[in-house]
Coordinates of C-alpha atoms in Angstrom, one line a residue:
M1 CA 0.0 0.0 0.0
K2 CA 1.4 3.4 -0.9
L3 CA 1.8 6.0 1.8
S4 CA 1.4 9.7 1.5
S5 CA 2.5 12.3 3.9
Y6 CA -0.8 12.4 5.8
A7 CA -1.2 10.8 9.3
V8 CA -3.2 7.5 9.2
L9 CA -5.7 6.5 11.9
S10 CA -5.1 2.8 11.4
G11 CA -1.4 3.2 12.2
T12 CA 0.1 3.8 8.8
V13 CA 2.1 6.9 8.4
L14 CA 0.3 10.0 7.2
L15 CA 1.3 13.6 7.0
L16 CA -1.2 16.4 6.4
S17 CA -1.9 19.7 4.7
S18 CA -3.2 23.4 4.3
A19 CA -3.5 27.7 3.6
C20 CA -1.5 32.4 4.1
S21 CA 1.0 35.3 4.6
D22 CA 2.1 38.8 4.1
D23 CA 5.4 40.5 3.4
T24 CA 4.2 43.8 5.0
A25 CA 4.2 42.4 8.5
E26 CA 6.3 44.5 10.8
P27 CA 9.9 43.0 11.1
D28 CA 9.7 42.9 14.9
A29 CA 6.4 40.9 14.9
R30 CA 6.8 37.9 17.2
W31 CA 5.4 34.4 17.0
H32 CA 3.6 33.2 20.1
I33 CA 1.6 30.1 21.1
V34 CA -2.2 30.7 21.4
Q35 CA -3.3 27.2 22.2
D36 CA -1.1 24.3 23.4
A37 CA -1.4 20.7 24.3
L38 CA -5.0 20.3 23.2
P39 CA -6.4 16.7 23.3
G40 CA -6.8 16.6 19.5
A41 CA -4.5 17.9 16.8
L42 CA -5.7 21.0 15.0
L43 CA -5.8 20.5 11.2
S44 CA -7.2 23.7 9.6
V45 CA -7.6 27.4 10.4
W46 CA -9.5 30.0 8.6
G47 CA -11.5 33.1 9.2
T48 CA -13.2 36.3 7.9
S49 CA -11.3 38.8 10.0
A50 CA -8.9 39.1 12.9
S51 CA -11.9 38.9 15.3
D52 CA -13.6 35.9 13.5
V53 CA -11.2 32.9 13.4
W54 CA -12.0 29.3 13.2
A55 CA -9.9 26.2 13.8
V56 CA -11.0 22.6 13.5
G57 CA -9.3 19.2 14.2
A58 CA -9.3 15.7 15.5
D59 CA -11.7 14.0 17.8
A60 CA -9.8 13.0 20.8
G61 CA -12.3 10.4 21.8
D62 CA -13.3 12.2 25.0
G63 CA -17.0 12.3 24.1
A64 CA -16.9 16.0 23.1
G65 CA -16.5 15.2 19.4
P66 CA -14.1 17.0 17.0
A67 CA -12.3 20.1 18.0
V68 CA -14.1 23.3 16.7
L69 CA -12.6 26.5 18.1
H70 CA -13.9 30.0 17.5
F71 CA -12.2 33.3 18.3
D72 CA -14.5 36.4 18.5
G73 CA -11.9 39.0 19.1
A74 CA -12.2 38.8 22.9
G75 CA -11.7 35.1 23.6
W76 CA -11.8 31.5 22.5
S77 CA -14.7 29.0 22.8
R78 CA -15.2 25.4 21.7
L79 CA -18.4 24.7 19.8
E80 CA -20.3 21.4 20.1
T81 CA -21.2 19.9 16.7
G82 CA -23.2 16.9 17.9
V83 CA -21.1 14.5 15.7
T84 CA -18.1 12.3 16.2
G85 CA -15.0 11.9 13.9
D86 CA -12.2 14.1 12.8
L87 CA -12.6 17.4 11.0
W88 CA -9.9 18.2 8.5
W89 CA -10.9 21.5 6.9
V90 CA -12.9 24.7 7.5
F91 CA -13.8 27.2 4.9
G92 CA -16.7 29.7 4.5
F93 CA -17.9 33.2 3.7
E94 CA -18.1 36.4 5.6
A95 CA -21.9 36.4 5.5
G96 CA -22.0 32.6 6.0
P97 CA -22.4 29.8 5.9
I98 CA -19.2 28.0 7.1
Y99 CA -18.4 24.5 5.9
L100 CA -16.5 21.8 7.8
G101 CA -15.3 18.6 6.2
G102 CA -14.0 15.4 7.8
S103 CA -14.1 11.6 8.2
G104 CA -16.8 9.4 7.0
G105 CA -17.8 11.7 4.1
M106 CA -18.9 14.3 6.7
I107 CA -19.7 17.9 5.6
L108 CA -21.1 20.2 8.3
R109 CA -22.8 23.5 7.4
Y110 CA -22.8 26.1 10.1
S111 CA -25.4 28.8 9.8
A112 CA -27.5 30.8 12.2
G113 CA -25.7 29.3 15.2
A114 CA -26.4 25.7 14.3
F115 CA -24.6 22.8 12.6
T116 CA -26.3 20.7 10.0
R117 CA -24.9 17.6 8.5
M118 CA -25.2 17.7 4.7
N119 CA -26.0 14.8 2.4
T120 CA -22.8 13.4 0.7
P121 CA -22.5 10.7 -2.0
A122 CA -19.8 8.5 -0.2
T123 CA -18.0 7.9 3.0
G124 CA -14.4 8.8 2.2
V125 CA -12.5 11.5 4.1
V126 CA -13.3 15.1 3.0
F127 CA -9.8 16.7 3.2
G128 CA -10.6 20.1 1.6
I129 CA -13.4 22.4 0.8
W130 CA -13.3 25.6 -1.3
G131 CA -15.9 27.8 -3.2
A132 CA -16.1 31.0 -5.1
S133 CA -19.6 31.4 -3.5
P134 CA -22.1 29.3 -1.6
D135 CA -23.5 28.3 -5.0
E136 CA -20.0 27.3 -6.4
L137 CA -18.6 24.9 -3.8
W138 CA -16.1 22.0 -4.3
A139 CA -15.1 19.2 -1.8
V140 CA -12.2 16.8 -2.4
G141 CA -10.8 13.8 -0.5
G142 CA -10.1 10.1 -0.5
E143 CA -9.3 7.3 1.8
T144 CA -7.1 7.7 4.8
G145 CA -3.5 7.1 3.8
G146 CA -3.9 8.5 0.3
A147 CA -3.5 5.2 -1.7
E148 CA -7.1 5.3 -3.1
G149 CA -10.5 6.8 -3.0
A150 CA -9.9 10.1 -4.8
F151 CA -13.1 12.2 -5.3
A152 CA -14.4 15.7 -6.1
W153 CA -17.9 16.8 -5.2
R154 CA -20.0 19.7 -6.0
A155 CA -22.7 21.2 -3.8
S156 CA -26.3 21.7 -4.8
G157 CA -28.6 22.9 -2.2
D158 CA -28.4 20.6 0.8
D159 CA -26.7 17.8 -1.2
W160 CA -23.3 17.1 -2.6
T161 CA -22.9 15.1 -5.8
V162 CA -19.9 13.7 -7.8
A163 CA -18.3 16.4 -9.9
P164 CA -19.0 16.0 -13.7
Q165 CA -16.0 14.7 -15.7
F166 CA -14.2 13.4 -12.6
P167 CA -11.6 10.8 -13.8
A168 CA -13.0 7.7 -12.1
E169 CA -9.7 5.8 -12.5
L170 CA -7.9 8.2 -10.2
A171 CA -9.8 6.6 -7.2
A172 CA -7.9 3.4 -7.6
T173 CA -4.5 5.0 -6.9
A174 CA -4.8 8.3 -5.2
A175 CA -6.5 10.8 -2.9
L176 CA -7.1 14.5 -3.4
W177 CA -5.9 16.6 -0.4
K178 CA -6.9 20.1 -1.1
V179 CA -8.8 22.4 -3.6
F180 CA -8.5 26.2 -4.1
G181 CA -9.5 28.6 -6.9
Q182 CA -9.4 32.2 -8.0
G183 CA -12.9 32.1 -9.3
P184 CA -15.6 29.6 -10.6
D185 CA -13.6 29.0 -13.8
D186 CA -10.1 28.6 -12.3
V187 CA -10.0 25.9 -9.7
W188 CA -7.1 23.6 -8.8
M189 CA -7.0 20.2 -6.9
V190 CA -3.9 18.5 -5.7
G191 CA -3.2 15.0 -4.3
T192 CA -1.2 11.8 -4.1
D193 CA 1.8 11.2 -6.4
G194 CA 1.6 14.7 -7.8
N195 CA -1.9 14.3 -9.3
V196 CA -3.3 17.7 -10.1
L197 CA -6.7 18.5 -11.7
H198 CA -7.8 21.9 -13.0
W199 CA -11.4 23.1 -13.6
D200 CA -11.7 25.9 -16.2
G201 CA -15.5 26.3 -15.8
T202 CA -16.2 23.8 -18.6
S203 CA -13.9 20.8 -18.1
L204 CA -12.0 19.0 -15.4
E205 CA -8.5 18.1 -16.7
P206 CA -5.3 16.7 -15.3
S207 CA -2.3 19.1 -15.1
F208 CA 1.2 17.7 -15.2
T209 CA 3.7 19.1 -12.6
G210 CA 6.7 17.0 -13.8
L211 CA 6.9 15.4 -10.3
A212 CA 5.4 12.3 -8.8
E213 CA 5.5 13.3 -5.1
S214 CA 2.4 14.1 -3.2
L215 CA 1.1 17.7 -2.9
F216 CA -0.9 18.5 0.1
T217 CA -2.3 22.0 -0.2
V218 CA -2.8 24.5 -3.0
H219 CA -3.4 28.2 -2.7
G220 CA -2.9 31.3 -4.8
N221 CA -3.1 35.1 -5.4
S222 CA -3.7 37.1 -8.7
E223 CA -0.2 36.5 -9.9
R224 CA 0.5 32.8 -9.0
F225 CA -0.6 29.5 -7.5
A226 CA 1.5 27.6 -5.0
A227 CA 1.3 23.9 -4.1
V228 CA 3.3 22.3 -1.2
G229 CA 4.2 18.7 -0.4
G230 CA 7.1 16.3 -0.5
F231 CA 8.2 13.4 1.6
G232 CA 11.2 14.2 3.8
T233 CA 12.4 17.0 1.5
G234 CA 9.9 19.8 1.0
L235 CA 8.3 20.8 -2.4
L236 CA 7.0 24.2 -3.0
L237 CA 5.8 24.5 -6.6
E238 CA 4.6 27.8 -8.1
R239 CA 2.8 28.3 -11.3
A240 CA 1.9 31.8 -12.9
S241 CA -1.8 32.7 -13.2
P242 CA -3.1 31.9 -16.7
E243 CA -2.9 35.5 -17.9
R244 CA 0.7 35.8 -17.0
E245 CA 3.7 34.2 -19.0
G246 CA 5.5 31.1 -17.8
N247 CA 2.6 29.2 -16.4
V248 CA 4.5 25.9 -15.7
W249 CA 5.1 24.4 -12.3
Q250 CA 8.5 25.2 -10.7
N251 CA 10.0 24.1 -7.4
V252 CA 11.1 27.1 -5.4
A253 CA 11.3 25.5 -1.9
P254 CA 14.0 26.7 0.4
S255 CA 16.9 24.1 0.3
D256 CA 16.4 23.3 4.0
A257 CA 12.7 22.8 4.0
P258 CA 11.3 19.5 5.3
S259 CA 7.9 18.2 4.1
L260 CA 5.6 21.1 3.6
I261 CA 1.9 20.7 4.4
G262 CA 0.1 24.1 4.3
V263 CA 0.5 27.2 2.2
C264 CA -1.3 30.5 1.7
L265 CA -0.7 33.5 -0.5
T266 CA -1.7 37.1 -0.3
E267 CA -1.1 39.8 -2.8
A268 CA 2.0 40.8 -0.9
G269 CA 3.6 37.5 -0.1
G270 CA 2.9 34.1 1.5
Y271 CA 3.6 31.5 4.2
A272 CA 4.2 27.8 4.1
V273 CA 4.3 25.5 7.0
G274 CA 5.3 21.8 7.6
E275 CA 6.9 19.2 9.7
F276 CA 8.5 19.9 13.1
G277 CA 7.1 23.4 13.2
Y278 CA 8.8 24.6 10.1
V279 CA 7.7 27.9 8.6
A280 CA 8.8 29.7 5.3
T281 CA 7.8 33.1 4.2
R282 CA 7.7 34.6 0.7
R283 CA 9.7 37.9 0.7
E284 CA 11.4 39.9 -2.0
G285 CA 10.3 37.5 -4.6
R286 CA 11.6 34.3 -3.1
W287 CA 10.8 31.8 -0.3
Q288 CA 13.0 31.9 2.8
T289 CA 13.0 29.9 6.1
E290 CA 11.6 31.9 9.0
L291 CA 12.6 31.0 12.6
T292 CA 9.7 31.3 15.0
G293 CA 11.7 31.0 18.2
L294 CA 9.3 28.3 19.4
E295 CA 10.1 24.6 20.0
L296 CA 7.4 22.2 18.9
G297 CA 9.3 19.0 19.1
V298 CA 7.8 16.3 17.0
R299 CA 4.7 18.3 16.3
S300 CA 4.1 19.6 12.8
L301 CA 2.1 22.5 11.4
H302 CA -0.8 21.6 9.0
S303 CA -2.6 24.7 7.9
V304 CA -1.9 28.5 7.8
W305 CA -4.1 31.5 7.2
I306 CA -3.6 35.3 7.1
D307 CA -6.2 37.6 8.4
P308 CA -7.0 41.0 6.8
D309 CA -4.9 42.8 9.4
Q310 CA -1.9 40.7 8.4
G311 CA -1.9 38.4 11.4
V312 CA -0.6 34.9 10.6
W313 CA -2.4 31.9 12.1
T314 CA -1.1 28.3 11.9
V315 CA -2.2 25.1 13.5
G316 CA -1.0 21.5 13.9
G317 CA 0.0 18.9 16.5
Q318 CA 1.2 15.3 16.5
I319 CA 0.1 14.5 12.9
R320 CA 2.9 12.2 11.6
V321 CA 1.6 9.1 13.4
A322 CA -1.6 8.1 15.0
P323 CA -3.3 9.2 17.2
L324 CA -3.8 12.8 16.1
V325 CA -3.2 14.6 19.4
N326 CA -1.4 17.4 21.2
G327 CA -3.0 20.3 19.3
V328 CA -1.2 23.6 18.9
M329 CA -1.9 27.0 17.4
L330 CA 0.7 29.7 16.7
H331 CA 0.1 33.4 15.8
K332 CA 2.3 36.2 14.5
G333 CA 1.3 39.8 14.8
K334 CA -0.7 41.8 17.4
P335 CA -1.1 39.6 20.5
V336 CA -4.4 37.8 21.0
P337 CA -5.8 36.0 24.0
S338 CA -4.8 32.4 24.6
G339 CA -6.7 29.5 26.3
L340 CA -10.2 28.3 25.9
V341 CA -13.5 29.1 27.6
G342 CA -16.5 26.7 27.7
P343 CA -18.2 24.5 27.0

């Protein structure tokens, strides 16, 4: 059985993925730990503003279900979803709804203060969700471990259906880890063994990267897309947006980067994160290793996001081997409160 770099609940090795940064952050901005030693690893972070931040993660088996944390600008709370199982991704819209994807084909929609489980066509793990609008949503995933089960779904009302033109043969050999687009007609999906799919608004087609190593997250800005991955040695591939010249994938990872799992770009720059608390930032046109000054030990960072005030948020935990535990959240920028309140 092939292994990806995503942590496997059955005991096989699995590394994980995710999203963002800015070169305009003040040079004296410090990294600090916001959440630490949580029962379950945190796997995704996203928000609409510096005072509306969401983080989701693993189910620690303590009867409280998966980790769903929310920051409202004053403090943190943990929300009860009413379900069990790991949550791997969170994505939404400023006016709502918010979508959470995870194990067992689970997609939750959060609206008006309540979680609703949506109807999905299969029981694979939902590793990524993205949409240009609530009417243009994608979800991707596969089986734990990444050796099979790749899928892409589209949302229609309360239901999700298999995306038209999805290459069914991909399900026999791969998983898709993440999806991101710059609009309804420019959507990228990345997965096991360098498999990349692109949706141009009409057709869903493979895109060749020139590499056969797994890619765990894709993100972009108006000038370029970036995809990260690798196994042991980090990959950070960039591709110019279609309207720009040179739109081929090129590896621009720092030479000392380990496996990279999450990436996010803004118009000013970007951040990538990975194994053992590694962080890289895109400054002055190139990617550079950034020292956080924080020691995470064997814990890795899985997802990164930048708020509109240029604060950088990244989450992770023990994700290289099962169980997915010891969750952590780091933040760079204006200090924010730490610790949880209720329930």
